[in-house]
Short mmCIF file of C-alpha atoms and ligand atoms in Angstrom, two decimals:
data_model
loop_
_atom_site.label_atom_id
_atom_site.label_comp_id
_atom_site.label_asym_id
_atom_site.label_seq_id
_atom_site.Cartn_x
_atom_site.Cartn_y
_atom_site.Cartn_z
CA UNK I 26 19.71 10.02 -26.89
CA UNK I 27 19.62 8.48 -30.30
CA UNK I 28 17.15 9.47 -33.09
CA UNK I 29 15.38 6.09 -32.69
CA UNK I 30 14.09 7.13 -29.22
CA UNK I 31 11.24 9.59 -29.19
CA UNK I 32 11.87 10.91 -25.69
CA UNK I 33 14.44 11.13 -22.92
CA UNK I 34 12.31 8.64 -20.93
CA UNK I 35 12.41 5.97 -23.63
CA UNK I 36 16.14 6.51 -24.07
CA UNK I 37 16.74 5.92 -20.34
CA UNK I 38 14.53 2.83 -20.27
CA UNK I 39 16.48 1.11 -23.11
CA UNK I 40 19.87 2.19 -21.72
CA UNK I 41 21.87 -1.01 -20.88
CA UNK I 42 23.20 0.82 -17.76
CA UNK I 43 19.80 1.32 -16.35
CA UNK I 44 19.35 -0.78 -13.25
CA UNK I 45 15.77 -1.82 -13.64
CA UNK I 46 13.28 -4.02 -15.42
CA UNK I 47 10.96 -2.25 -17.87
CA UNK I 48 7.56 -3.56 -19.01
CA UNK I 49 5.83 -1.35 -21.62
CA UNK I 50 2.01 -1.36 -21.77
CA UNK I 51 1.92 -3.64 -18.71
CA UNK I 52 -1.56 -4.65 -17.54
CA UNK I 53 -2.00 -3.40 -13.99
CA UNK I 54 -4.48 -6.17 -13.25
CA UNK I 55 -1.34 -8.26 -12.83
CA UNK I 56 -0.11 -6.02 -10.05
CA UNK I 57 -3.18 -5.16 -8.01
CA UNK I 58 -4.85 -7.40 -5.43
CA UNK I 59 -8.18 -6.49 -7.01
CA UNK I 60 -6.89 -8.14 -10.24
CA UNK I 61 -8.32 -5.10 -12.01
CA UNK I 62 -6.65 -2.33 -14.07
CA UNK I 63 -5.67 -1.41 -17.63
CA UNK I 64 -2.13 -0.94 -18.96
CA UNK I 65 0.44 1.38 -17.44
CA UNK I 66 2.51 3.21 -20.15
CA UNK I 67 5.49 1.78 -18.49
CA UNK I 68 5.77 -0.50 -15.40
CA UNK I 69 9.34 -0.28 -14.07
CA UNK I 70 10.92 -2.16 -11.26
CA UNK I 71 14.02 -0.22 -10.17
CA UNK I 72 16.77 -2.13 -8.28
CA UNK I 73 18.86 0.75 -6.89
CA UNK I 74 18.48 4.23 -5.56
CA UNK I 75 20.53 5.46 -8.48
CA UNK I 76 18.05 4.00 -10.96
CA UNK I 77 15.10 5.46 -9.05
CA UNK I 78 16.79 8.88 -8.95
CA UNK I 79 17.41 8.84 -12.72
CA UNK I 80 13.88 7.60 -13.54
CA UNK I 81 12.00 10.17 -11.51
CA UNK I 82 14.30 12.98 -12.66
CA UNK I 83 13.66 12.12 -16.29
CA UNK I 84 9.93 11.74 -15.75
CA UNK I 85 9.79 15.09 -14.12
CA UNK I 86 11.90 16.83 -16.79
CA UNK I 87 9.72 15.23 -19.49
CA UNK I 88 6.38 16.09 -17.61
CA UNK I 89 5.45 12.34 -17.56
CA UNK I 90 3.40 11.43 -14.47
CA UNK I 91 4.70 8.68 -12.18
CA UNK I 92 3.57 6.79 -9.15
CA UNK I 93 5.40 4.44 -6.81
CA UNK I 94 3.41 1.48 -5.67
CA UNK I 95 3.94 -1.56 -3.52
CA UNK I 96 1.83 -4.75 -3.94
CA UNK I 97 -1.23 -2.85 -5.05
CA UNK I 98 -3.20 -4.10 -2.11
CA UNK I 99 -4.94 -0.77 -1.53
CA UNK I 100 -5.21 0.33 -5.18
CA UNK I 101 -7.92 0.60 -7.80
CA UNK I 102 -6.50 1.19 -11.24
CA UNK I 103 -8.79 2.47 -14.09
CA UNK I 104 -9.83 0.15 -16.87
CA UNK I 105 -8.17 2.56 -19.28
CA UNK I 106 -4.87 2.16 -17.41
CA UNK I 107 -2.39 4.83 -16.46
CA UNK I 108 -0.68 7.14 -18.98
CA UNK I 109 2.42 7.49 -16.84
CA UNK I 110 5.14 5.28 -15.27
CA UNK I 111 4.34 2.88 -12.41
CA UNK I 112 7.41 2.34 -10.27
CA UNK I 113 8.00 -0.58 -7.94
CA UNK I 114 11.05 -1.25 -5.74
CA UNK I 115 13.29 -4.23 -6.48
CA UNK I 116 16.58 -5.78 -5.36
CA UNK I 117 18.28 -3.08 -3.22
CA UNK I 118 15.00 -2.10 -1.53
CA UNK I 119 14.32 -5.68 -0.27
CA UNK I 120 16.78 -6.02 2.56
CA UNK I 121 15.87 -6.35 6.21
CA UNK I 122 18.56 -6.08 8.97
CA UNK I 123 18.14 -6.20 12.73
CA UNK I 124 20.30 -4.04 14.95
CA UNK I 125 20.53 -5.69 18.41
CA UNK I 126 21.90 -2.52 20.06
CA UNK I 127 19.03 -0.26 19.08
CA UNK I 128 16.31 -2.97 18.83
CA UNK I 129 15.52 -1.72 15.36
CA UNK I 130 14.84 -3.34 12.02
CA UNK I 131 16.39 -1.36 9.14
CA UNK I 132 14.06 -2.28 6.29
CA UNK I 133 13.83 -1.57 2.58
CA UNK I 134 10.46 -0.15 1.46
CA UNK I 135 10.05 -2.99 -1.01
CA UNK I 136 10.09 -5.67 1.70
CA UNK I 137 6.69 -7.34 2.32
CA UNK I 138 5.22 -6.24 5.66
CA UNK I 139 4.60 -9.91 6.39
CA UNK I 140 8.39 -10.56 6.30
CA UNK I 141 8.89 -8.03 9.06
CA UNK I 142 6.15 -9.74 11.07
CA UNK I 143 7.80 -13.17 10.58
CA UNK I 144 11.30 -11.99 11.27
CA UNK I 145 10.18 -10.27 14.52
CA UNK I 146 8.41 -13.48 15.59
CA UNK I 147 11.46 -15.66 14.75
CA UNK I 148 13.65 -13.36 16.98
CA UNK I 149 11.07 -13.10 19.81
CA UNK I 150 10.53 -9.44 19.23
CA UNK I 151 7.21 -7.80 19.87
CA UNK I 152 5.57 -4.92 18.14
CA UNK I 153 4.28 -6.15 14.78
CA UNK I 154 1.65 -8.65 15.82
CA UNK I 155 -1.09 -6.16 14.68
CA UNK I 156 0.18 -6.52 11.07
CA UNK I 157 -0.44 -10.23 10.75
CA UNK I 158 -2.26 -10.79 7.50
CA UNK I 159 -1.94 -7.18 6.28
CA UNK I 160 -0.76 -7.57 2.68
CA UNK I 161 1.58 -5.15 0.88
CA UNK I 162 5.03 -3.73 1.35
CA UNK I 163 6.63 -1.69 4.12
CA UNK I 164 6.57 1.39 1.81
CA UNK I 165 2.85 1.07 1.17
CA UNK I 166 2.21 0.45 4.84
CA UNK I 167 4.11 3.63 5.79
CA UNK I 168 2.24 5.73 3.22
CA UNK I 169 -1.08 4.41 4.38
CA UNK I 170 -0.02 4.20 8.11
CA UNK I 171 -1.41 0.73 8.01
CA UNK I 172 -2.68 -0.92 11.09
CA UNK I 173 -5.57 -2.16 13.19
CA UNK I 174 -8.02 0.00 15.17
CA UNK I 175 -5.69 0.09 18.18
CA UNK I 176 -2.16 0.02 16.57
CA UNK I 177 -0.53 1.30 13.40
CA UNK I 178 2.90 1.25 11.86
CA UNK I 179 3.62 4.96 12.37
CA UNK I 180 3.98 4.35 16.18
CA UNK I 181 6.84 1.98 15.42
CA UNK I 182 8.82 4.25 13.17
CA UNK I 183 12.23 5.57 14.26
CA UNK I 184 13.17 7.09 10.92
CA UNK I 185 12.14 7.08 7.25
CA UNK I 186 14.28 7.86 4.27
CA UNK I 187 12.55 9.19 1.19
CA UNK I 188 13.66 10.26 -2.30
CA UNK I 189 11.98 13.08 -4.25
CA UNK I 190 13.09 14.98 -7.33
CA UNK I 191 13.03 18.19 -5.43
CA UNK I 192 14.98 17.32 -2.28
CA UNK I 193 16.95 14.14 -3.19
CA UNK I 194 17.39 11.61 -0.29
CA UNK I 195 16.09 12.84 2.99
CA UNK I 196 16.11 10.99 6.32
CA UNK I 197 13.50 12.07 8.87
CA UNK I 198 12.88 10.99 12.44
CA UNK I 199 9.53 9.21 12.92
CA UNK I 200 8.24 11.89 15.26
CA UNK I 201 8.81 14.61 12.62
CA UNK I 202 6.28 12.77 10.29
CA UNK I 203 2.51 13.31 10.65
CA UNK I 204 0.78 9.95 11.28
CA UNK I 205 -3.06 9.92 11.19
CA UNK I 206 -5.73 7.34 10.77
CA UNK I 207 -4.64 5.61 7.53
CA UNK I 208 -2.77 8.77 6.50
CA UNK I 209 0.77 10.07 6.69
CA UNK I 210 2.35 13.45 5.88
CA UNK I 211 4.62 12.19 2.98
CA UNK I 212 4.27 14.42 -0.10
CA UNK I 213 2.94 12.79 -3.28
CA UNK I 214 6.34 13.15 -4.96
CA UNK I 215 8.19 11.36 -2.17
CA UNK I 216 9.17 7.72 -2.61
CA UNK I 217 9.73 5.96 0.61
CA UNK I 218 12.95 3.95 0.21
CA UNK I 219 13.77 2.63 3.66
CA UNK I 220 12.95 2.91 7.36
CA UNK I 221 13.89 1.94 10.89
CA UNK I 222 11.23 0.22 12.89
CA UNK I 223 11.39 -0.37 16.65
CA UNK I 224 10.62 -3.59 18.37
CA UNK I 225 11.15 -4.99 21.84
CA UNK I 226 12.22 -8.35 23.21
CA UNK I 227 9.25 -10.29 24.58
CA UNK I 228 8.03 -13.78 25.61
CA UNK I 229 7.48 -15.73 22.38
CA UNK I 230 4.23 -17.18 23.83
CA UNK I 231 2.86 -13.71 24.32
CA UNK I 232 3.79 -12.79 20.66
CA UNK I 233 2.39 -15.99 19.31
CA UNK I 234 -0.87 -15.47 21.32
CA UNK I 235 -1.32 -11.94 19.91
CA UNK I 236 -0.56 -13.10 16.38
CA UNK I 237 -2.97 -15.99 16.53
CA UNK I 238 -5.73 -13.78 17.90
CA UNK I 239 -5.14 -11.25 15.14
CA UNK I 240 -5.16 -14.04 12.47
CA UNK I 241 -8.30 -15.60 13.83
CA UNK I 242 -10.16 -12.26 13.93
CA UNK I 243 -9.23 -11.57 10.33
CA UNK I 244 -10.16 -15.05 9.10
CA UNK I 245 -13.54 -14.83 10.79
CA UNK I 246 -14.45 -11.29 9.71
CA UNK I 247 -12.86 -10.78 6.20
CA UNK I 248 -13.70 -12.25 2.78
CA UNK I 249 -10.19 -13.58 2.10
CA UNK I 250 -11.08 -15.98 -0.72
CA UNK I 251 -11.96 -13.13 -3.19
CA UNK I 252 -9.80 -10.31 -4.59
CA UNK I 253 -10.28 -7.01 -2.78
CA UNK I 254 -8.49 -3.92 -1.56
CA UNK I 255 -9.25 -4.49 2.12
CA UNK I 256 -11.35 -1.75 3.70
CA UNK I 257 -12.85 0.53 0.99
CA UNK I 258 -13.87 3.39 3.31
CA UNK I 259 -12.30 4.97 6.39
CA UNK I 260 -14.28 4.71 9.61
CA UNK I 261 -16.04 7.94 10.37
CA UNK I 262 -15.20 9.36 13.86
CA UNK I 263 -16.65 7.10 16.57
CA UNK I 264 -18.44 4.74 14.19
CA UNK I 265 -17.73 1.50 12.31
CA UNK I 266 -18.27 1.97 8.60
CA UNK I 267 -18.81 -1.81 8.14
CA UNK I 268 -21.78 -1.64 10.60
CA UNK I 269 -23.16 1.51 8.98
CA UNK I 270 -23.21 -0.14 5.55
CA UNK I 271 -24.59 -3.44 6.86
CA UNK I 272 -27.41 -1.71 8.81
CA UNK I 273 -28.29 0.26 5.70
CA UNK I 274 -29.04 -3.11 4.11
CA UNK I 275 -26.30 -2.95 1.54
CA UNK I 276 -24.55 -6.28 2.11
CA UNK I 277 -24.60 -8.28 -1.19
CA UNK I 278 -25.37 -5.17 -3.30
CA UNK I 279 -23.62 -5.60 -6.67
CA UNK I 280 -22.71 -3.68 -9.80
CA UNK I 281 -21.40 -6.02 -12.56
CA UNK I 282 -18.78 -8.21 -11.03
CA UNK I 283 -18.23 -5.95 -7.94
CA UNK I 284 -20.11 -6.80 -4.78
CA UNK I 285 -20.46 -5.54 -1.23
CA UNK I 286 -19.11 -8.52 0.67
CA UNK I 287 -21.58 -10.75 2.61
CA UNK I 288 -18.81 -11.29 5.18
CA UNK I 289 -17.63 -7.68 5.82
CA UNK I 290 -19.72 -4.80 4.45
CA UNK I 291 -16.66 -2.50 4.19
CA UNK I 292 -15.10 -4.86 1.64
CA UNK I 293 -16.05 -4.61 -2.04
CA UNK I 294 -14.98 -7.89 -3.68
CA UNK I 295 -14.28 -8.82 -7.22
CA UNK I 296 -16.47 -11.84 -7.83
CA UNK I 297 -14.60 -12.78 -11.05
CA UNK I 298 -14.95 -10.33 -13.89
CA UNK I 299 -15.34 -6.92 -12.16
CA UNK I 300 -14.09 -3.80 -13.86
CA UNK I 301 -12.77 -0.72 -12.24
CA UNK I 302 -15.92 0.99 -13.44
CA UNK I 303 -18.05 -1.57 -11.59
CA UNK I 304 -16.11 -1.03 -8.33
CA UNK I 305 -16.23 2.75 -8.71
CA UNK I 306 -19.96 2.83 -9.43
CA UNK I 307 -20.59 0.55 -6.40
CA UNK I 308 -18.38 2.82 -4.16
CA UNK I 309 -20.47 5.80 -5.33
CA UNK I 310 -23.74 3.85 -4.74
CA UNK I 311 -22.72 2.91 -1.21
CA UNK I 312 -21.67 6.49 -0.50
CA UNK I 313 -24.99 7.88 -1.68
CA UNK I 314 -27.08 5.35 0.34
CA UNK I 315 -25.10 5.85 3.50
CA UNK I 316 -25.45 9.68 3.11
CA UNK I 317 -29.17 9.32 2.50
CA UNK I 318 -29.59 6.95 5.58
CA UNK I 319 -27.28 8.71 8.16
CA UNK I 320 -26.24 12.04 6.73
CA UNK I 321 -22.58 10.80 6.85
CA UNK I 322 -20.22 11.36 3.95
CA UNK I 323 -17.93 8.46 3.60
CA UNK I 324 -14.27 8.94 2.68
CA UNK I 325 -12.45 6.21 0.68
CA UNK I 326 -9.37 4.52 2.15
CA UNK I 327 -8.64 2.85 -1.18
CA UNK I 328 -6.29 4.86 -3.44
CA UNK I 329 -7.16 5.50 -7.16
CA UNK I 330 -4.79 5.50 -10.15
CA UNK I 331 -5.52 6.52 -13.67
CA UNK I 332 -8.91 8.04 -13.15
CA UNK I 333 -9.57 11.49 -14.69
C1 FAD E 20 -7.33 -8.63 2.33
C2 FAD E 20 -6.72 -7.31 2.70
C3 FAD E 20 -6.62 -7.01 4.07
C4 FAD E 20 -6.13 -5.71 4.44
N1 FAD E 20 -6.04 -5.44 5.86
C5 FAD E 20 -5.57 -4.23 6.15
C6 FAD E 20 -5.39 -3.93 7.56
O1 FAD E 20 -5.69 -4.70 8.44
N2 FAD E 20 -4.95 -2.73 7.88
C7 FAD E 20 -4.59 -1.79 6.92
O2 FAD E 20 -4.19 -0.69 7.29
N3 FAD E 20 -4.65 -2.04 5.64
C8 FAD E 20 -5.17 -3.25 5.24
N4 FAD E 20 -5.27 -3.55 3.87
C9 FAD E 20 -4.91 -2.50 2.91
C10 FAD E 20 -3.42 -2.60 2.37
O3 FAD E 20 -3.00 -3.92 2.56
C11 FAD E 20 -2.52 -1.59 3.09
O4 FAD E 20 -2.92 -0.31 2.90
C12 FAD E 20 -1.10 -1.80 2.60
O5 FAD E 20 -0.22 -1.19 3.61
C13 FAD E 20 -0.74 -1.25 1.24
O6 FAD E 20 0.51 -1.64 0.86
P1 FAD E 20 0.97 -1.89 -0.72
O7 FAD E 20 2.43 -2.09 -0.67
O8 FAD E 20 0.07 -2.88 -1.29
O9 FAD E 20 0.61 -0.44 -1.24
P2 FAD E 20 -0.12 -0.02 -2.55
O10 FAD E 20 -1.57 -0.54 -2.46
O11 FAD E 20 0.65 -0.51 -3.70
O12 FAD E 20 -0.15 1.52 -2.52
C14 FAD E 20 -0.90 2.20 -1.52
C15 FAD E 20 -0.47 3.65 -1.53
O13 FAD E 20 0.80 3.72 -1.09
C16 FAD E 20 1.73 4.45 -2.07
N5 FAD E 20 2.98 3.76 -1.97
C17 FAD E 20 3.24 2.40 -2.06
N6 FAD E 20 4.58 2.19 -1.95
C18 FAD E 20 5.18 3.45 -1.78
C19 FAD E 20 6.53 3.88 -1.64
N7 FAD E 20 7.54 3.06 -1.56
N8 FAD E 20 6.70 5.23 -1.48
C20 FAD E 20 5.70 6.14 -1.61
N9 FAD E 20 4.44 5.76 -1.70
C21 FAD E 20 4.19 4.41 -1.81
C22 FAD E 20 0.98 4.16 -3.38
O14 FAD E 20 1.30 5.24 -4.28
C23 FAD E 20 -0.55 4.29 -2.87
O15 FAD E 20 -0.95 5.58 -2.80
C24 FAD E 20 -5.76 -4.76 3.44
C25 FAD E 20 -5.89 -5.10 2.15
C26 FAD E 20 -6.33 -6.36 1.72
C27 FAD E 20 -6.41 -6.74 0.30
#
């Protein structure tokens, strides 16, 4: 470290040997599907496991908070931004290879989930039709156990490899990981780096039919023309949260530029100039009204970053 650098973190980030791209004070609105969010102290795209390892080790040693994200499709970032390091996965985490013997894709966590869907379709392999139109990366999908009501990615996982400052690289079988409704058992300090996903050969017409049905359902029922984070709340046991919000008369309710969608009541859309504060206020308003109407306490599915 030279005297010009005030911290070990800054020294690492300007090191010519560091295999990553560094963006100081990067507006997170550029990296979330909500198009909302103030600056991250550093936004870093790492291109190798080595760089990721160095970065999280230095952050931990310097007590700088960090968070790995994917495409920000399930993320609300505070207007004030995030005082730590936002990490995304570049080059070496963006490979996807199919093993014909095991019928598995070996996929980097930075690969878009849509690429897996398309590659499976191209090879007449079934298993990922449910994910048609789900934005985000494979890493984000695993963390969230993304899926539909009937199917989710966890049930397709043969193994996952993660990196954490405490344990280093660890590979775990899929059945050793806890998969719940939009939850998984990964620890907050674990970065998902790669996984093996199982598929099975099938009739291409069957696959195409399922994909088209999934796409049509989404197009009809979701407000895809406005920025959002997908479903804001998790469905309570045995109920549809969209129906609960709609029947409570909350469709169209707005705070600033944030609005409960007219198309799907469990989507809060950014109508143009919404702030994170608008979205959060609206989330809390919907929670309160649903509680007053049904006595049900809604739990958010959206993840928050940078809020006190
Ligand atoms: C229009 C729209 C439709 C959607 N439809 C669906 C749907 O049908 N089903 C569904 O389940 N979801 C849906 N979503 C929500 C979202 O797309 C999923 O949750 C997606 O899997 C998140 O992926 P991401 O890469 O964008 O993750 P991010 O939003 O970037 O992050 C989500 C969480 O995962 C963590 N994370 C991300 N990458 C990693 C990593 N490599 N290692 C460790 N943690 C990581 C983040 O820290 C964060 O906590 C929808 C969203 C939108 C905007």
